PDB file of N, CA, C and O in Angstrom:
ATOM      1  N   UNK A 181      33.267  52.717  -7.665  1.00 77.00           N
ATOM      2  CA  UNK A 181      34.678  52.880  -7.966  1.00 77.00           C
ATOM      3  C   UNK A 181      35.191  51.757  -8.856  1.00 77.00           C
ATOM      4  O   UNK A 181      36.278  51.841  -9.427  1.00 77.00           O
ATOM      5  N   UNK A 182      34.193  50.449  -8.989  1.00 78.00           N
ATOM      6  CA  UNK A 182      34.797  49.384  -9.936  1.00 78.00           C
ATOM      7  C   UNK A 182      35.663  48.970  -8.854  1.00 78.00           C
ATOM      8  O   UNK A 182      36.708  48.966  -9.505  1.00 78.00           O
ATOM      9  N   UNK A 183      36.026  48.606  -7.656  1.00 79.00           N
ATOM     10  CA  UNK A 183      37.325  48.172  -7.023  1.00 79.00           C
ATOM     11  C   UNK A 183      36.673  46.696  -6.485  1.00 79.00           C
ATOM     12  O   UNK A 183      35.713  46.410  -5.770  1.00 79.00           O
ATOM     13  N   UNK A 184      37.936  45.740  -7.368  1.00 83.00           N
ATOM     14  CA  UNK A 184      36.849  44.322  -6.675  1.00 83.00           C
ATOM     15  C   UNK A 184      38.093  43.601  -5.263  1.00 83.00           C
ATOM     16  O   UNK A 184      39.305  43.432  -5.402  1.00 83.00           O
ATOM     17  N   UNK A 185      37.355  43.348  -4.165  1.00 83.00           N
ATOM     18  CA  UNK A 185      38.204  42.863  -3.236  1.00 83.00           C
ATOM     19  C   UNK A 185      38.755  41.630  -3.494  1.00 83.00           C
ATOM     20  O   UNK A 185      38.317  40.919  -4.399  1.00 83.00           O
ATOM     21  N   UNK A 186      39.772  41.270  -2.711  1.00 82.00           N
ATOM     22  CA  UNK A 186      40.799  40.469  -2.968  1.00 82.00           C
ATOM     23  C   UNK A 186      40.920  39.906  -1.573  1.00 82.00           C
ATOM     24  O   UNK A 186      41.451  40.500  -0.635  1.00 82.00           O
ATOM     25  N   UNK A 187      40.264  38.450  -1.516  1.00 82.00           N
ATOM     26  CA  UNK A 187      40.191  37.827  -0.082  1.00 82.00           C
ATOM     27  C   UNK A 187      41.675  36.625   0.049  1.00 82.00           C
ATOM     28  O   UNK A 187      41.947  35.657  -0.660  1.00 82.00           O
ATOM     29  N   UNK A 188      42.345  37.157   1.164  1.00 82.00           N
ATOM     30  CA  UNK A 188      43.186  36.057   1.247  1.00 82.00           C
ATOM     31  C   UNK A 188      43.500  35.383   2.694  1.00 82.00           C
ATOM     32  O   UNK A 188      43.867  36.281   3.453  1.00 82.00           O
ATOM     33  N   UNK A 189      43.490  34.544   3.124  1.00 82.00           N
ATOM     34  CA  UNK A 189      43.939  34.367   4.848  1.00 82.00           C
ATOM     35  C   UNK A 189      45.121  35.052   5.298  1.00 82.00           C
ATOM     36  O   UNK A 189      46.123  35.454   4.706  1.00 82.00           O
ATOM     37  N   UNK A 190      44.883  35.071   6.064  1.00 82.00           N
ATOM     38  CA  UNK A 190      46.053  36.224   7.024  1.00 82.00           C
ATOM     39  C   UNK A 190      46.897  34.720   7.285  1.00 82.00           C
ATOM     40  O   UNK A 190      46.277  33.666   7.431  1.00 82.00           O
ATOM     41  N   UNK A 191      48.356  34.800   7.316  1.00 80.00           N
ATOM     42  CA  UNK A 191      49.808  34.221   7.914  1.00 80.00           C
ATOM     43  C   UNK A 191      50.462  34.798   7.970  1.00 80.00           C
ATOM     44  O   UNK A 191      50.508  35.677   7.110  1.00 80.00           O
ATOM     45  N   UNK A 192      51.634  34.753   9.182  1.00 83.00           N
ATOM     46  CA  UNK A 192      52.744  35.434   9.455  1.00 83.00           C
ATOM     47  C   UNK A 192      53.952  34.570   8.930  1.00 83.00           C
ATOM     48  O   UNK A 192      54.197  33.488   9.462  1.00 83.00           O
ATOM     49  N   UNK A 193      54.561  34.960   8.083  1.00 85.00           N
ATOM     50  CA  UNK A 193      55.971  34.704   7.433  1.00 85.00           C
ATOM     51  C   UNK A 193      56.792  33.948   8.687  1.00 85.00           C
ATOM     52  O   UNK A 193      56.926  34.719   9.638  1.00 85.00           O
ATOM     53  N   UNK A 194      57.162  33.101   8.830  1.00 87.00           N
ATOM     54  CA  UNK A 194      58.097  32.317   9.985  1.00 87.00           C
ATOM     55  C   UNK A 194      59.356  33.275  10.119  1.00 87.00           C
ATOM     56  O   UNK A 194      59.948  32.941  11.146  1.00 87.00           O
ATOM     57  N   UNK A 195      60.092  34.475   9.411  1.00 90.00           N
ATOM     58  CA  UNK A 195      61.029  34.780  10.029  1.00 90.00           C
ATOM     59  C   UNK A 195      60.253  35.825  10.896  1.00 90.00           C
ATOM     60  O   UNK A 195      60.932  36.056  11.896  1.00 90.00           O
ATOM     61  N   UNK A 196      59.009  36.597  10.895  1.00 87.00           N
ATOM     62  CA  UNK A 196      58.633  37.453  11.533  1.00 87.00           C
ATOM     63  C   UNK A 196      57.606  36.906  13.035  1.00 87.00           C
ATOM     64  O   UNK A 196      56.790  37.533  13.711  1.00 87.00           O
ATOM     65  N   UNK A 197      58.186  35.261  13.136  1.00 84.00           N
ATOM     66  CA  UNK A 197      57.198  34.619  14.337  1.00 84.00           C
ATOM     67  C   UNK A 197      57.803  35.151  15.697  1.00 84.00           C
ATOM     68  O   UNK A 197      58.878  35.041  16.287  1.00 84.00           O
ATOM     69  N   UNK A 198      56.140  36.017  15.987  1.00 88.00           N
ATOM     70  CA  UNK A 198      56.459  35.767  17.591  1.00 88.00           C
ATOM     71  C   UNK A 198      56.529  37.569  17.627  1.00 88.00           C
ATOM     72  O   UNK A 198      56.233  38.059  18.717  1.00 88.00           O
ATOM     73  N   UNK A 199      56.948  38.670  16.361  1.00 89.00           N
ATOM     74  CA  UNK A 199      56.842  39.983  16.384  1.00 89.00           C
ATOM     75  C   UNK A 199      55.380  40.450  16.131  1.00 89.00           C
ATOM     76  O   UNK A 199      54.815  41.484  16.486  1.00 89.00           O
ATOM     77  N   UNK A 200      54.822  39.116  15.229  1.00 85.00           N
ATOM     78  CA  UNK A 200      53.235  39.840  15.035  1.00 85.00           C
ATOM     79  C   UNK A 200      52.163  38.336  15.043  1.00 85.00           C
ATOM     80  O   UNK A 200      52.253  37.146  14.741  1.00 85.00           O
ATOM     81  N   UNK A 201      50.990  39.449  15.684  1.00 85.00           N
ATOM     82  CA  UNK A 201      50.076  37.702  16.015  1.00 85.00           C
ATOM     83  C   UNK A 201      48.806  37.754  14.975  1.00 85.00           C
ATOM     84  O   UNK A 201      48.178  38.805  14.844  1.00 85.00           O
ATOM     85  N   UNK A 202      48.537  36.841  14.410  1.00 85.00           N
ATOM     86  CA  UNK A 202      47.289  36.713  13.316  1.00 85.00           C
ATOM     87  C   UNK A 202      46.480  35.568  13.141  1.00 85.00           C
ATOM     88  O   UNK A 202      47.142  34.639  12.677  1.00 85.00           O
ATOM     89  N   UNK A 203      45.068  35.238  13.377  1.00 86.00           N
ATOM     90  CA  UNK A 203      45.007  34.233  13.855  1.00 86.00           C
ATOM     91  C   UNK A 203      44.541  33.608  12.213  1.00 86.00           C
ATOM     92  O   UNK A 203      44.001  34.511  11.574  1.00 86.00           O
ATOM     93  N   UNK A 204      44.587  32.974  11.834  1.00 85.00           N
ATOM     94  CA  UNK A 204      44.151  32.230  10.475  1.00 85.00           C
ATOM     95  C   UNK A 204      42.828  31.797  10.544  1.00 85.00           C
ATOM     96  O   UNK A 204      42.379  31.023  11.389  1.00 85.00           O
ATOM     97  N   UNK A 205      42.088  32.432   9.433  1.00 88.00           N
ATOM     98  CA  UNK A 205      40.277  32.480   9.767  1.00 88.00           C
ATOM     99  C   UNK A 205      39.770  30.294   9.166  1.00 88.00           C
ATOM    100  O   UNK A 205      40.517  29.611   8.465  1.00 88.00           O
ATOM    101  N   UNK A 206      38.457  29.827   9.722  1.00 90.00           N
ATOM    102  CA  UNK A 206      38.406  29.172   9.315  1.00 90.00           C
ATOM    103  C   UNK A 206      38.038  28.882   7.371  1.00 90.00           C
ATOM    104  O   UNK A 206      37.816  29.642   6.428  1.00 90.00           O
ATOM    105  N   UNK A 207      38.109  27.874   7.480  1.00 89.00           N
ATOM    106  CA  UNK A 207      37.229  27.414   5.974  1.00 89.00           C
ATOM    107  C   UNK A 207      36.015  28.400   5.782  1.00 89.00           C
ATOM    108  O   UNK A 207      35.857  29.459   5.174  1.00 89.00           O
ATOM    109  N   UNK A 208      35.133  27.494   6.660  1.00 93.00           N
ATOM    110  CA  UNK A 208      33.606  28.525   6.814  1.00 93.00           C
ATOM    111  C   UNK A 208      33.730  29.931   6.919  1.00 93.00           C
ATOM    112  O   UNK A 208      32.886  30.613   6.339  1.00 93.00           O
ATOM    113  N   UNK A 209      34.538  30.425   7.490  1.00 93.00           N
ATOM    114  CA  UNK A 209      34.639  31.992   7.395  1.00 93.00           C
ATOM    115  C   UNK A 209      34.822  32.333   6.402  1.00 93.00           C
ATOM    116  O   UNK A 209      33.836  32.913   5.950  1.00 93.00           O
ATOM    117  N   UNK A 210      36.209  32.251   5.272  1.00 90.00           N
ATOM    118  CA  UNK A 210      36.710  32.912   4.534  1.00 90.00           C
ATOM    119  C   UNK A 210      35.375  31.959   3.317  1.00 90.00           C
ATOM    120  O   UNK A 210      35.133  32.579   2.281  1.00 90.00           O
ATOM    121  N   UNK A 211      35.034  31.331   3.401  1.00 91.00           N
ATOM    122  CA  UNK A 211      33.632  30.818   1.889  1.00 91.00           C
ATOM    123  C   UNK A 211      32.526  31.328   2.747  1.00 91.00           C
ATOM    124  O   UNK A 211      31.567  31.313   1.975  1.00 91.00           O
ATOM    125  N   UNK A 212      32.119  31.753   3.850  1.00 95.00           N
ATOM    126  CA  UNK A 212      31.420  32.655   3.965  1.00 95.00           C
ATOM    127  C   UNK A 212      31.302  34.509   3.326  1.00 95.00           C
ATOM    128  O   UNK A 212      30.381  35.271   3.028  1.00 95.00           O
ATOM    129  N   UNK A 213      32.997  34.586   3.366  1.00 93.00           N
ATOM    130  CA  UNK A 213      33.393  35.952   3.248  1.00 93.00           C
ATOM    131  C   UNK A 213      33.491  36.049   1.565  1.00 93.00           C
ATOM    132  O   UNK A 213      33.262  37.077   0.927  1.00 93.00           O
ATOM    133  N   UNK A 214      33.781  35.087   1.141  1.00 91.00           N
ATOM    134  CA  UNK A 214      33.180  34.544  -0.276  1.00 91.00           C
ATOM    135  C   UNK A 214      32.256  34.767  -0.948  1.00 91.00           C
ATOM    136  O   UNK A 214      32.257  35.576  -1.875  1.00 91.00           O
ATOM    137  N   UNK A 215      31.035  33.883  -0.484  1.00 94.00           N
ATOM    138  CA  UNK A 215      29.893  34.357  -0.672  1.00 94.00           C
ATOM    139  C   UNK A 215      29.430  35.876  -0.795  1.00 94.00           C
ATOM    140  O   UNK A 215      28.831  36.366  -1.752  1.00 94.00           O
ATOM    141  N   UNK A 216      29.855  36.556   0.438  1.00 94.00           N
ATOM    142  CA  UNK A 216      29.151  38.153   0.565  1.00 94.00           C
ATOM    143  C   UNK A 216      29.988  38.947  -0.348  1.00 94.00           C
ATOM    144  O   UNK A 216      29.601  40.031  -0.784  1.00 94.00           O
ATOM    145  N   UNK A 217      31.602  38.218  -0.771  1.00 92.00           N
ATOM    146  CA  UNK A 217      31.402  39.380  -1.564  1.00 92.00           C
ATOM    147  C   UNK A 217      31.160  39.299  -2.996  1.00 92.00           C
ATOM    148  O   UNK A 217      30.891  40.307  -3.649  1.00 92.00           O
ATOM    149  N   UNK A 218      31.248  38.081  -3.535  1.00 93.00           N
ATOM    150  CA  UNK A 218      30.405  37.711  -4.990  1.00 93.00           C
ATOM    151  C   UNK A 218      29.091  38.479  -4.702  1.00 93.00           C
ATOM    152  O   UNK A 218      29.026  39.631  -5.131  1.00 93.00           O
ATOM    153  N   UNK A 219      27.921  37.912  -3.949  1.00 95.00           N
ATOM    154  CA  UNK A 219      26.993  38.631  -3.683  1.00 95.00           C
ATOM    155  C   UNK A 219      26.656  40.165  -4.308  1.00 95.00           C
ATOM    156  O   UNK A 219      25.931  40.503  -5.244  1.00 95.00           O
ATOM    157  N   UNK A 220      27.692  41.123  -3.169  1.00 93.00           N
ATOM    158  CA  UNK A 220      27.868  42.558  -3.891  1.00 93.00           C
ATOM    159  C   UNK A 220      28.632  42.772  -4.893  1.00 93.00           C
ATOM    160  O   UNK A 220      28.212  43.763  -5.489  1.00 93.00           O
ATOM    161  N   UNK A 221      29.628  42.302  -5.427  1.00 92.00           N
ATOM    162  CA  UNK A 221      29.720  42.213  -6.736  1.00 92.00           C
ATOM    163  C   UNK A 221      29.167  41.968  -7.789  1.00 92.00           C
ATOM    164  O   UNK A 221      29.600  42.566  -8.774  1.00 92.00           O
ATOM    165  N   UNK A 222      28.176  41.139  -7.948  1.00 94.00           N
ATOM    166  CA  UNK A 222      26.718  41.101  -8.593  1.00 94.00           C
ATOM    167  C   UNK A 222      26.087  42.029  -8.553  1.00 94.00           C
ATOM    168  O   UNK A 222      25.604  42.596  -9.532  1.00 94.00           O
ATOM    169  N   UNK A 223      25.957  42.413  -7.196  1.00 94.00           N
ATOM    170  CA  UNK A 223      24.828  43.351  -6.977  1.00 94.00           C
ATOM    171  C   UNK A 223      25.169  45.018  -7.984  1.00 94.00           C
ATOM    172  O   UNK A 223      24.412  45.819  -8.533  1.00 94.00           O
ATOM    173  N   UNK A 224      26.617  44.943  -7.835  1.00 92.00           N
ATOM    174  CA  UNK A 224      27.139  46.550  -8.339  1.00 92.00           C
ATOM    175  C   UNK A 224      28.035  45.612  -9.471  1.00 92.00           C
ATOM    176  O   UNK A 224      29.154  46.064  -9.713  1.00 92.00           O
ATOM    177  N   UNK A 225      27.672  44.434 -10.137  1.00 92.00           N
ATOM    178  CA  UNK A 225      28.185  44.625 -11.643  1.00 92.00           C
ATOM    179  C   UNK A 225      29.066  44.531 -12.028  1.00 92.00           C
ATOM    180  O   UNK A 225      29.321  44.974 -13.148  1.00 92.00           O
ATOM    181  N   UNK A 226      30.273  43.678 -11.002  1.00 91.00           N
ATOM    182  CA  UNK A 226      31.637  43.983 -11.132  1.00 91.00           C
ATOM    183  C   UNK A 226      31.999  42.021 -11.169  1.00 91.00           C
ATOM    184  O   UNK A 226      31.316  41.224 -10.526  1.00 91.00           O
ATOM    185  N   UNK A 227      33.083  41.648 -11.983  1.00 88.00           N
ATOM    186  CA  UNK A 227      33.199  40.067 -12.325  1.00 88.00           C
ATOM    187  C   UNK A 227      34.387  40.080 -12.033  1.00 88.00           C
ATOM    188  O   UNK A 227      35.209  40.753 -12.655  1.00 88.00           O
ATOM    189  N   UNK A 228      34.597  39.529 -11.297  1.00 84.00           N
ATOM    190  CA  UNK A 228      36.385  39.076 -10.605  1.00 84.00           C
ATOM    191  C   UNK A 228      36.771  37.956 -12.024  1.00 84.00           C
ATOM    192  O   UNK A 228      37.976  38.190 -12.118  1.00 84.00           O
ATOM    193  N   UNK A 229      36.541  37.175 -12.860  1.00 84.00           N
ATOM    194  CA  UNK A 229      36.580  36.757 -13.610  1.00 84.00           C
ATOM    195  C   UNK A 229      37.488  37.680 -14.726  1.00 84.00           C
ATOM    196  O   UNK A 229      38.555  37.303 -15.210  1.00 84.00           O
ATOM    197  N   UNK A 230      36.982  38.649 -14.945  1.00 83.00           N
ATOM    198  CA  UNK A 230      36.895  39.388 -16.092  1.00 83.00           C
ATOM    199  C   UNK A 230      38.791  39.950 -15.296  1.00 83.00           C
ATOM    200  O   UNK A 230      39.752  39.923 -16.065  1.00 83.00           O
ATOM    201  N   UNK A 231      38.936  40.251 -14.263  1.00 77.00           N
ATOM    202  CA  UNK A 231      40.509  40.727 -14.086  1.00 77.00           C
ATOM    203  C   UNK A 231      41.430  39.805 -15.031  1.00 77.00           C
ATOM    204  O   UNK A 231      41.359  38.660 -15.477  1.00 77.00           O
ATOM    205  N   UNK A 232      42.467  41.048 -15.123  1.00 76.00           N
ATOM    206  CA  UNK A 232      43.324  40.780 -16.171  1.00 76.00           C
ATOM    207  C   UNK A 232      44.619  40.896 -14.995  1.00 76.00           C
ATOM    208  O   UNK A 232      45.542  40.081 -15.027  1.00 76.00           O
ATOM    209  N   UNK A 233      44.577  41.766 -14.187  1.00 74.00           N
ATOM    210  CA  UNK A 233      45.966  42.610 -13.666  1.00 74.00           C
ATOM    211  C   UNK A 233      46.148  41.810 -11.848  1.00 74.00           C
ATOM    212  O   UNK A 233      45.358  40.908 -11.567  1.00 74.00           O
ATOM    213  N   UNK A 234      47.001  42.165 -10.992  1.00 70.00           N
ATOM    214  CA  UNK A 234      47.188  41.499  -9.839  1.00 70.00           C
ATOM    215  C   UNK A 234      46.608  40.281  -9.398  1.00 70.00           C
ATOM    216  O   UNK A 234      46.514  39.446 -10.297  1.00 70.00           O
ATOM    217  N   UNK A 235      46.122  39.870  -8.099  1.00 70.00           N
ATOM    218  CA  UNK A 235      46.222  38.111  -7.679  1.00 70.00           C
ATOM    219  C   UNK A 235      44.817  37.237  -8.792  1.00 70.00           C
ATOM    220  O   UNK A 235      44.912  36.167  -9.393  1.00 70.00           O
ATOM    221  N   UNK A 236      43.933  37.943  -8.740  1.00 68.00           N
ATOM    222  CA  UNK A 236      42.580  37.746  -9.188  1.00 68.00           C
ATOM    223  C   UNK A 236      43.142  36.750 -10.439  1.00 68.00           C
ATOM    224  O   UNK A 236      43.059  35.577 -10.077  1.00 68.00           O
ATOM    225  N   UNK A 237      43.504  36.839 -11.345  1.00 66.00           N
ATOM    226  CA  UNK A 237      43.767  35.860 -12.385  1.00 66.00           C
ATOM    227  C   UNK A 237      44.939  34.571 -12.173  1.00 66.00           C
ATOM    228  O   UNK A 237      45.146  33.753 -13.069  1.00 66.00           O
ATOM    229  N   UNK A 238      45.563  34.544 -11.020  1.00 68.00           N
ATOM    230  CA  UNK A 238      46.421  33.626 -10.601  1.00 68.00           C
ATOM    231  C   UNK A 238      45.709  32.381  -9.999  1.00 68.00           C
ATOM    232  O   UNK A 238      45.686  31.230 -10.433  1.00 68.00           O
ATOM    233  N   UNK A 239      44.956  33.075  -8.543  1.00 65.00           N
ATOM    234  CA  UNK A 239      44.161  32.004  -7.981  1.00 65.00           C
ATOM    235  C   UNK A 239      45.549  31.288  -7.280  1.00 65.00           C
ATOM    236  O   UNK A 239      45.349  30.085  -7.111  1.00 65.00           O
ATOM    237  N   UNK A 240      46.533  31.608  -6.955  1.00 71.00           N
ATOM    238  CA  UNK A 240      47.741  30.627  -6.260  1.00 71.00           C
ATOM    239  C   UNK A 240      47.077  30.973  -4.531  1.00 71.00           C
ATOM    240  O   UNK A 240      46.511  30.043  -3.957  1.00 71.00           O
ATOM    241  N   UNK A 241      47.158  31.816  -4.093  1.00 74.00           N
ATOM    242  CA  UNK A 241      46.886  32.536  -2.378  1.00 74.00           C
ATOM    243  C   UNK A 241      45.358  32.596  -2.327  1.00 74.00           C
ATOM    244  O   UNK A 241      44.770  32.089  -1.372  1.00 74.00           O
ATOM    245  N   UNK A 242      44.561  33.315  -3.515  1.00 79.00           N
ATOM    246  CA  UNK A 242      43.185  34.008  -3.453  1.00 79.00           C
ATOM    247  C   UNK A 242      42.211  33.494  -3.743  1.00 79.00           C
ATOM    248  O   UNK A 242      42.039  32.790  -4.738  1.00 79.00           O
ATOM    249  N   UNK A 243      41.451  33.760  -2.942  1.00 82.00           N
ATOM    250  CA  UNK A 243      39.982  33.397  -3.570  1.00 82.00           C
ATOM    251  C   UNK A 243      39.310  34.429  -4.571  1.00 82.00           C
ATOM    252  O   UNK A 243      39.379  35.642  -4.371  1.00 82.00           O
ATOM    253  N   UNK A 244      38.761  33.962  -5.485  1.00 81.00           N
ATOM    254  CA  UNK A 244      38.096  34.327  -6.585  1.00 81.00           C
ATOM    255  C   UNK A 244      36.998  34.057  -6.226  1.00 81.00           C
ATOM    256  O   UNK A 244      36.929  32.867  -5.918  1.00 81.00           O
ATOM    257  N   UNK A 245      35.742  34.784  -6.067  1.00 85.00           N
ATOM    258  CA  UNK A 245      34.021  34.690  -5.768  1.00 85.00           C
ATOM    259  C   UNK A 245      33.422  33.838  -7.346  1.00 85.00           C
ATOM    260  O   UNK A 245      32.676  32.875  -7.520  1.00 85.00           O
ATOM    261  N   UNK A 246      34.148  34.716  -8.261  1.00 81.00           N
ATOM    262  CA  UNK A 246      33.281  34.542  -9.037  1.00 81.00           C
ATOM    263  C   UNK A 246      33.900  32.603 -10.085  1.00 81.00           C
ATOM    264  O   UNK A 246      33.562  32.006 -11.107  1.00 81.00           O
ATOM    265  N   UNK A 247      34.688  32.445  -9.195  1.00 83.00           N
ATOM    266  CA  UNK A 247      35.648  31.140  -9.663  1.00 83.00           C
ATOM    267  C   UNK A 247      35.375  30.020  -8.940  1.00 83.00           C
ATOM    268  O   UNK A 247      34.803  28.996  -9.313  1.00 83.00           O
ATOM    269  N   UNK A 248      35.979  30.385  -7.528  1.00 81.00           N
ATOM    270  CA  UNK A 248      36.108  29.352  -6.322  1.00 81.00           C
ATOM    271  C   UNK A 248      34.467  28.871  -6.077  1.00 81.00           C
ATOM    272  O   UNK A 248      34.184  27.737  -5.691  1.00 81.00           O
ATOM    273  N   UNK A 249      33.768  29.593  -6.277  1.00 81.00           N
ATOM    274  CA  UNK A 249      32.434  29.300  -5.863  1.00 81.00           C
ATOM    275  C   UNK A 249      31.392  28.686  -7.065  1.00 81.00           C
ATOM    276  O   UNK A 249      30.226  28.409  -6.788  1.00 81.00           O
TER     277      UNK A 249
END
């Protein structure tokens, strides 16, 4: 489908504390979750680099596989 994922930590907005619970993943998790998906993105050919359109070219919230790493 060409669709490249877009990894970001989960937080709950402070006016919505206490309506919804999310626990915030570690370091090691989310550059683990990193890794696997650069990985298959390689694997099927697809360069988070190369985005032009939504978070992928900002890098402010997201991790980028093919950047951060």
């Amino acid at each position: 489908m060409g669709v490249i994922p877009i990894l970001r930590a989960v937080g709950v907005h402070p006016l919505r504390f206490g309506e919804l619970e999310a626990e915030r993943p570690t370091a090691q998790r989310l550059l683990k979750l990193t890794r696997m998906a650069k990985s298959l993105l390689d694997k099927y050919g697809l360069d988070a680099k190369a985005a032009k359109t939504m978070c992928l070219p900002c890098m402010g919230c997201d991790l980028n596989p093919h950047v951060d790493l």
